[in-house]
Amino acid sequence: MAKRICAIGNADCVYRFGGDEFVVVALGLSPRHEERFARLLIQAVTRPIHINGFAVEVGASVGYDRWEQGREPLEDAAHRADLAMYEAKSRGPNQHMAFEASMQDKVAKRATLESKLRIAIQKKAIRPFYQPLVDLKSGTVCGFEALARWTDEEGVAIPPPVFIGIAEETGMITELFEDLLAQACQDALAWDDHVMLSFNVSPVQMEDKLLASRIFKVLSANGLPPRRLEIEITENALIQDPAVAAIILDELHDAGVQIALDDFGTGYSSLAQLARYRFDKIKIDKSFIATCRDDERQEKIIRAMLGLGRSLNILTTAEGIEEHRQLGHLLQLGCDVGQGYLFGKAMPAEETRSFIFNRDEVLAGG
């Protein structure tokens, strides 16, 4: 990488910033040529590298800003370029961005949110809410998926992707995960014995070789049998370190924990994951459910997924059911479990028992 970057810029002005980051000082560029230079850097870095007969591809994100040479230290300009680089990175692979003042404000807001998150975890202010999972054949509640919810001290609801992303980046995800799982286990003890607790694991956690041990410790401390826990894992979580993922899933399975493959059909290699790992359930992503009635191709894909589940003796859950016609169609196709606003939104723990009771009453009446 260094040789390629030096070939584009002056070798005396290329520095390794740390890890996989480099700083290039390019002199005498006009604003128009700055953007062209950024594109050339990306093209140079992203060319495949051939190692022992294999082509290895590397991505690149570039941020840049003008250095007021003689008026400020180089470190200040490098810091601004670094902020722009992270903004480019957040917009997808192989992007470039020039620094804007708003990026500094964004970093300040994120630092404030990170501090608030740390305090919220310490105070256990982040709570699990529960969305029902319904057996489509009987209509009864067969489980709840735990979903993290956080409302800060000012009464502002922080979106889960925002605070979970920060927790993953800062290493707070393990403490947050264990705390939420402990709360959820205690709540699940109030449900009937056949009602499962479904809990999500992030891709970052699947790189933790102690993950299974952490889960067993929480289950034991709170008295929830492993057979009542279902762990949901996205396909993308399995590609970071497949060997470690296989060990974790085997340990969980051997203890009786159920494993669900979440957002099935949206990852890199759905069928390959089913062949390599043992799953008890596949969850069909809501993007397929939303258009299945109006899009013949989507319906055929759903039929194929359900057929695959039956042939492998794996239960199927349809996510994002919002309309009665979707429910009726999925029943005809033989889907096992349903989840979505049609059945109920995520609710606090104290509402789950009454939700189960009311649904049973409706079913009994008719």
Coordinates of C-alpha atoms in Angstrom, one line a residue:
M1 CA 0.0 0.0 0.0
A2 CA 2.8 2.4 0.9
K3 CA 4.5 1.9 -2.4
R4 CA 1.3 2.6 -4.3
I5 CA 0.6 5.8 -2.3
C6 CA 4.2 7.0 -2.8
A7 CA 3.8 6.4 -6.5
I8 CA 0.9 8.9 -6.6
G9 CA 2.4 11.5 -4.2
N10 CA 5.9 12.5 -3.4
A11 CA 7.6 9.7 -1.4
D12 CA 9.1 12.3 1.0
C13 CA 5.6 13.5 1.8
V14 CA 3.9 10.2 2.6
Y15 CA 3.6 9.2 6.3
R16 CA 2.1 6.2 8.0
F17 CA -0.3 7.8 10.6
G18 CA -0.8 4.5 12.5
G19 CA -2.5 1.2 11.8
D20 CA -3.9 1.3 8.3
E21 CA -3.9 5.1 8.0
F22 CA -1.6 7.2 5.9
V23 CA -1.1 11.0 5.6
V24 CA -0.1 12.5 2.3
V25 CA 1.1 16.1 2.0
A26 CA 0.4 17.2 -1.6
L27 CA 1.8 20.6 -2.4
G28 CA 0.5 23.1 -5.1
L29 CA -2.8 21.5 -5.8
S30 CA -5.8 23.6 -6.9
P31 CA -9.2 22.8 -5.4
R32 CA -10.1 20.9 -8.6
H33 CA -7.0 18.9 -8.6
E34 CA -7.5 18.0 -4.9
E35 CA -10.5 15.9 -5.7
R36 CA -8.8 14.3 -8.7
F37 CA -5.8 13.5 -6.5
A38 CA -8.2 11.8 -3.9
R39 CA -9.8 9.7 -6.7
L40 CA -6.3 8.6 -7.9
L41 CA -5.3 7.5 -4.4
I42 CA -8.5 5.4 -4.1
Q43 CA -7.9 3.9 -7.5
A44 CA -4.3 3.1 -6.6
V45 CA -5.1 1.5 -3.3
T46 CA -8.1 -0.5 -4.4
R47 CA -6.4 -2.4 -7.3
P48 CA -6.3 -6.1 -6.4
I49 CA -3.2 -7.5 -4.8
H50 CA -2.1 -10.9 -5.9
I51 CA -0.8 -13.1 -3.0
N52 CA 0.1 -16.7 -3.6
G53 CA -2.2 -16.9 -6.6
F54 CA -5.1 -15.2 -4.8
A55 CA -6.5 -11.8 -5.6
V56 CA -7.0 -9.7 -2.4
E57 CA -9.0 -6.5 -2.6
V58 CA -8.5 -3.6 -0.2
G59 CA -10.9 -0.6 0.3
A60 CA -9.9 3.0 0.8
S61 CA -11.5 6.1 2.2
V62 CA -9.9 9.5 1.7
G63 CA -10.4 12.8 3.6
Y64 CA -8.6 16.0 2.8
D65 CA -8.3 19.7 3.7
R66 CA -6.0 22.6 2.9
W67 CA -3.0 23.2 5.1
E68 CA -2.4 26.9 5.9
Q69 CA 1.4 26.3 5.9
G70 CA 3.2 28.8 8.2
R71 CA -0.1 29.7 9.9
E72 CA -0.9 26.5 11.7
P73 CA 0.9 23.2 12.5
L74 CA 0.5 20.3 10.1
E75 CA -1.2 18.3 12.9
D76 CA -4.2 20.7 12.7
A77 CA -4.7 20.1 9.0
A78 CA -4.2 16.3 9.5
H79 CA -6.8 16.3 12.2
R80 CA -9.4 17.9 9.9
A81 CA -8.5 15.5 7.1
D82 CA -9.0 12.6 9.5
L83 CA -12.5 13.8 10.4
A84 CA -13.3 14.1 6.7
M85 CA -11.9 10.6 6.1
Y86 CA -14.2 9.1 8.8
E87 CA -17.2 10.9 7.2
A88 CA -16.2 9.4 3.8
K89 CA -16.0 6.0 5.5
S90 CA -19.5 6.3 6.9
R91 CA -20.9 6.9 3.5
G92 CA -19.7 3.6 2.0
P93 CA -16.7 2.0 0.6
N94 CA -14.1 3.9 -1.6
Q95 CA -15.4 7.4 -1.0
H96 CA -13.6 10.7 -0.6
M97 CA -14.6 13.9 1.2
A98 CA -13.3 17.4 1.7
F99 CA -13.4 18.7 5.3
E100 CA -16.5 20.8 6.3
A101 CA -16.9 22.7 9.5
S102 CA -20.1 20.7 10.3
M103 CA -17.9 17.6 10.7
Q104 CA -16.3 19.1 13.7
D105 CA -19.8 19.7 15.2
K106 CA -20.7 16.1 14.4
V107 CA -17.6 14.8 16.3
A108 CA -18.4 17.0 19.3
K109 CA -22.0 15.7 19.4
R110 CA -20.8 12.1 19.2
A111 CA -18.3 12.7 22.0
T112 CA -21.2 14.0 24.2
L113 CA -23.4 11.1 23.3
E114 CA -20.6 8.6 24.1
S115 CA -20.2 10.2 27.5
K116 CA -24.0 10.0 28.1
L117 CA -24.0 6.4 26.9
R118 CA -21.3 5.4 29.4
I119 CA -23.3 6.9 32.3
A120 CA -26.5 5.3 31.0
I121 CA -25.0 1.9 31.0
Q122 CA -23.7 2.4 34.5
K123 CA -27.1 3.5 35.7
K124 CA -28.9 0.7 33.7
A125 CA -31.0 3.3 32.0
I126 CA -31.1 1.3 28.8
R127 CA -34.0 -1.1 28.9
P128 CA -35.1 -4.1 26.9
F129 CA -38.5 -3.8 25.2
Y130 CA -40.2 -6.8 23.7
Q131 CA -41.9 -7.5 20.3
P132 CA -44.1 -10.5 20.2
L133 CA -43.4 -13.6 18.0
V134 CA -46.6 -15.4 17.1
D135 CA -47.1 -19.0 16.0
L136 CA -49.0 -18.5 12.8
K137 CA -50.7 -21.9 13.0
S138 CA -52.2 -21.5 16.5
G139 CA -52.1 -17.7 16.8
T140 CA -50.5 -17.9 20.2
V141 CA -47.5 -16.0 21.4
C142 CA -44.4 -18.3 21.2
G143 CA -41.8 -15.7 22.1
F144 CA -40.6 -12.1 22.4
E145 CA -37.6 -10.5 20.8
A146 CA -35.8 -8.2 23.1
L147 CA -35.0 -4.8 21.6
A148 CA -32.8 -2.2 23.4
R149 CA -34.5 1.2 24.1
W150 CA -32.8 4.3 25.6
T151 CA -34.5 7.6 26.4
D152 CA -31.9 10.1 27.8
E153 CA -32.3 12.4 30.8
E154 CA -33.7 15.2 28.5
G155 CA -36.5 12.8 27.3
V156 CA -34.9 12.3 23.9
A157 CA -35.2 8.8 22.5
I158 CA -31.8 7.7 21.0
P159 CA -32.2 5.4 18.0
P160 CA -30.7 1.9 18.7
P161 CA -28.4 1.9 15.6
V162 CA -26.8 5.1 17.0
F163 CA -26.0 4.0 20.5
I164 CA -25.3 0.4 19.7
G165 CA -22.9 1.5 17.0
I166 CA -21.1 3.7 19.5
A167 CA -21.0 0.9 22.1
E168 CA -19.4 -1.4 19.5
E169 CA -16.8 1.2 18.5
T170 CA -15.8 2.0 22.1
G171 CA -15.8 -1.4 23.6
M172 CA -18.9 -0.8 25.8
I173 CA -21.0 -3.4 23.9
T174 CA -20.0 -6.3 26.2
E175 CA -21.2 -4.6 29.3
L176 CA -24.3 -3.3 27.6
F177 CA -25.1 -6.8 26.2
E178 CA -24.7 -8.5 29.5
D179 CA -26.8 -6.0 31.4
L180 CA -29.6 -6.1 28.8
L181 CA -29.5 -9.9 28.7
A182 CA -29.7 -10.1 32.5
Q183 CA -32.7 -7.8 32.6
A184 CA -34.4 -9.8 29.8
C185 CA -33.8 -13.1 31.6
Q186 CA -35.5 -11.8 34.7
D187 CA -38.4 -10.6 32.7
A188 CA -38.7 -13.9 30.8
L189 CA -39.1 -15.8 34.0
A190 CA -42.6 -14.2 34.4
W191 CA -43.8 -15.7 31.1
D192 CA -45.1 -19.2 30.5
D193 CA -42.4 -21.9 30.2
H194 CA -43.0 -22.4 26.4
V195 CA -42.5 -18.6 25.6
M196 CA -39.0 -18.0 24.2
L197 CA -36.7 -15.1 24.8
S198 CA -35.0 -14.0 21.5
F199 CA -31.9 -11.9 21.8
N200 CA -29.7 -10.2 19.2
V201 CA -25.9 -10.6 19.1
S202 CA -23.9 -8.0 17.1
P203 CA -21.2 -8.8 14.5
V204 CA -18.5 -7.3 16.9
Q205 CA -19.5 -9.8 19.6
M206 CA -19.1 -12.8 17.3
E207 CA -15.3 -12.1 17.4
D208 CA -15.3 -12.6 21.2
K209 CA -14.2 -16.1 21.9
L210 CA -15.7 -15.8 25.4
L211 CA -19.2 -14.9 24.2
A212 CA -20.8 -18.3 24.9
S213 CA -19.3 -18.3 28.4
R214 CA -20.6 -14.8 29.0
I215 CA -24.1 -15.9 28.0
F216 CA -24.0 -19.0 30.1
K217 CA -23.0 -17.0 33.1
V218 CA -25.9 -14.6 32.7
L219 CA -28.4 -17.4 32.3
S220 CA -27.1 -19.2 35.4
A221 CA -27.1 -16.0 37.5
N222 CA -30.7 -15.3 36.6
G223 CA -32.1 -18.8 36.5
L224 CA -33.3 -19.0 32.9
P225 CA -32.9 -22.4 31.3
P226 CA -30.7 -22.3 28.1
R227 CA -33.5 -24.0 26.1
R228 CA -35.7 -20.8 26.6
L229 CA -33.1 -18.5 25.0
E230 CA -32.8 -17.9 21.2
I231 CA -29.8 -16.0 19.9
E232 CA -30.3 -14.1 16.7
I233 CA -27.2 -13.6 14.5
T234 CA -27.1 -11.7 11.1
E235 CA -25.3 -13.3 8.2
N236 CA -22.7 -10.5 8.2
A237 CA -21.7 -11.4 11.8
L238 CA -20.5 -14.8 10.5
I239 CA -18.0 -13.6 7.9
Q240 CA -15.6 -11.7 10.1
D241 CA -14.0 -14.8 11.7
P242 CA -15.9 -18.0 10.5
A243 CA -13.8 -20.3 12.7
V244 CA -14.5 -18.4 15.9
A245 CA -18.2 -18.1 15.0
A246 CA -18.4 -21.9 14.5
I247 CA -17.0 -22.5 17.9
I248 CA -19.3 -20.1 19.6
L249 CA -22.4 -21.4 17.9
D250 CA -21.5 -25.0 18.7
E251 CA -21.0 -24.2 22.3
L252 CA -24.4 -22.5 22.5
H253 CA -26.1 -25.3 20.6
D254 CA -24.6 -28.0 22.8
A255 CA -26.0 -26.2 25.9
G256 CA -29.5 -26.1 24.4
V257 CA -29.6 -22.5 23.2
Q258 CA -31.5 -22.0 20.0
I259 CA -29.8 -20.2 17.1
A260 CA -31.7 -18.0 14.5
L261 CA -30.2 -16.6 11.3
D262 CA -31.6 -13.1 11.2
D263 CA -32.3 -11.0 8.1
F264 CA -32.0 -14.1 5.9
G265 CA -31.5 -13.3 2.2
T266 CA -29.8 -9.9 2.7
G267 CA -26.2 -11.0 3.5
Y268 CA -23.3 -12.2 1.4
S269 CA -23.9 -15.9 1.2
S270 CA -27.1 -17.1 2.8
L271 CA -27.0 -20.7 1.5
A272 CA -23.3 -21.1 2.4
Q273 CA -24.1 -20.1 6.0
L274 CA -26.9 -22.7 6.2
A275 CA -24.5 -25.3 5.0
R276 CA -21.7 -24.4 7.4
Y277 CA -23.5 -23.7 10.6
R278 CA -26.4 -25.3 12.5
F279 CA -29.5 -23.1 12.8
D280 CA -32.9 -23.7 14.4
K281 CA -34.6 -20.9 12.6
I282 CA -34.3 -18.5 9.7
K283 CA -35.9 -15.1 9.8
I284 CA -36.9 -13.8 6.4
D285 CA -36.1 -10.1 6.2
K286 CA -39.0 -7.6 6.2
S287 CA -37.9 -6.2 2.8
F288 CA -39.1 -9.4 1.2
I289 CA -42.4 -9.4 3.1
A290 CA -43.3 -5.8 2.2
T291 CA -43.6 -6.5 -1.5
C292 CA -44.3 -10.2 -1.7
R293 CA -47.9 -9.7 -2.8
D294 CA -47.1 -7.2 -5.6
D295 CA -43.8 -8.6 -6.8
E296 CA -43.8 -12.0 -8.4
R297 CA -40.0 -12.4 -8.1
Q298 CA -40.1 -11.6 -4.3
E299 CA -42.9 -14.1 -3.8
K300 CA -41.0 -16.8 -5.5
I301 CA -37.9 -16.0 -3.4
I302 CA -40.1 -16.3 -0.2
R303 CA -41.5 -19.6 -1.5
A304 CA -38.0 -20.9 -2.0
M305 CA -36.9 -19.8 1.5
L306 CA -39.9 -21.5 3.1
G307 CA -39.3 -24.7 1.1
L308 CA -35.6 -24.6 2.1
G309 CA -36.6 -24.3 5.7
R310 CA -38.9 -27.3 5.5
S311 CA -36.4 -29.5 3.7
L312 CA -33.7 -28.7 6.4
N313 CA -36.2 -29.0 9.3
I314 CA -35.6 -25.3 10.2
L315 CA -38.4 -23.1 11.4
T316 CA -39.1 -19.9 9.5
T317 CA -40.1 -16.5 10.8
A318 CA -41.5 -13.7 8.6
E319 CA -40.4 -10.2 9.9
G320 CA -42.3 -7.0 9.2
I321 CA -45.9 -8.3 8.9
E322 CA -48.1 -5.2 8.9
E323 CA -51.2 -6.2 6.9
H324 CA -53.8 -8.9 7.2
R325 CA -53.3 -9.8 3.5
Q326 CA -49.6 -10.4 4.2
L327 CA -50.5 -12.7 7.1
G328 CA -53.0 -14.6 5.1
H329 CA -50.6 -15.1 2.2
L330 CA -47.8 -16.3 4.5
L331 CA -50.2 -18.7 6.2
Q332 CA -51.0 -20.2 2.8
L333 CA -47.3 -20.5 2.0
G334 CA -46.7 -22.4 5.3
C335 CA -44.6 -19.9 7.3
D336 CA -44.2 -21.0 10.9
V337 CA -43.8 -17.8 13.0
G338 CA -44.8 -14.1 12.4
Q339 CA -43.5 -10.8 13.7
G340 CA -44.5 -7.3 13.0
Y341 CA -46.8 -4.3 13.9
L342 CA -49.9 -6.4 12.9
F343 CA -49.3 -8.4 16.1
G344 CA -47.8 -5.7 18.3
K345 CA -45.0 -3.2 18.6
A346 CA -42.1 -3.5 21.1
M347 CA -43.5 -3.0 24.6
P348 CA -42.0 -2.7 28.1
A349 CA -41.8 -5.9 30.2
E350 CA -44.7 -5.0 32.4
E351 CA -47.1 -5.1 29.4
T352 CA -46.0 -8.5 28.1
R353 CA -48.1 -10.7 30.5
S354 CA -51.3 -8.8 29.8
F355 CA -50.5 -8.9 26.1
I356 CA -50.3 -12.8 26.2
F357 CA -53.4 -13.0 28.4
N358 CA -55.5 -10.7 26.1
R359 CA -54.4 -12.6 23.0
D360 CA -55.3 -15.9 24.5
E361 CA -58.7 -14.5 25.5
V362 CA -59.3 -13.4 21.9
L363 CA -58.3 -16.8 20.5
A364 CA -60.5 -18.6 23.1
G365 CA -63.4 -16.4 22.1
G366 CA -63.1 -17.2 18.6

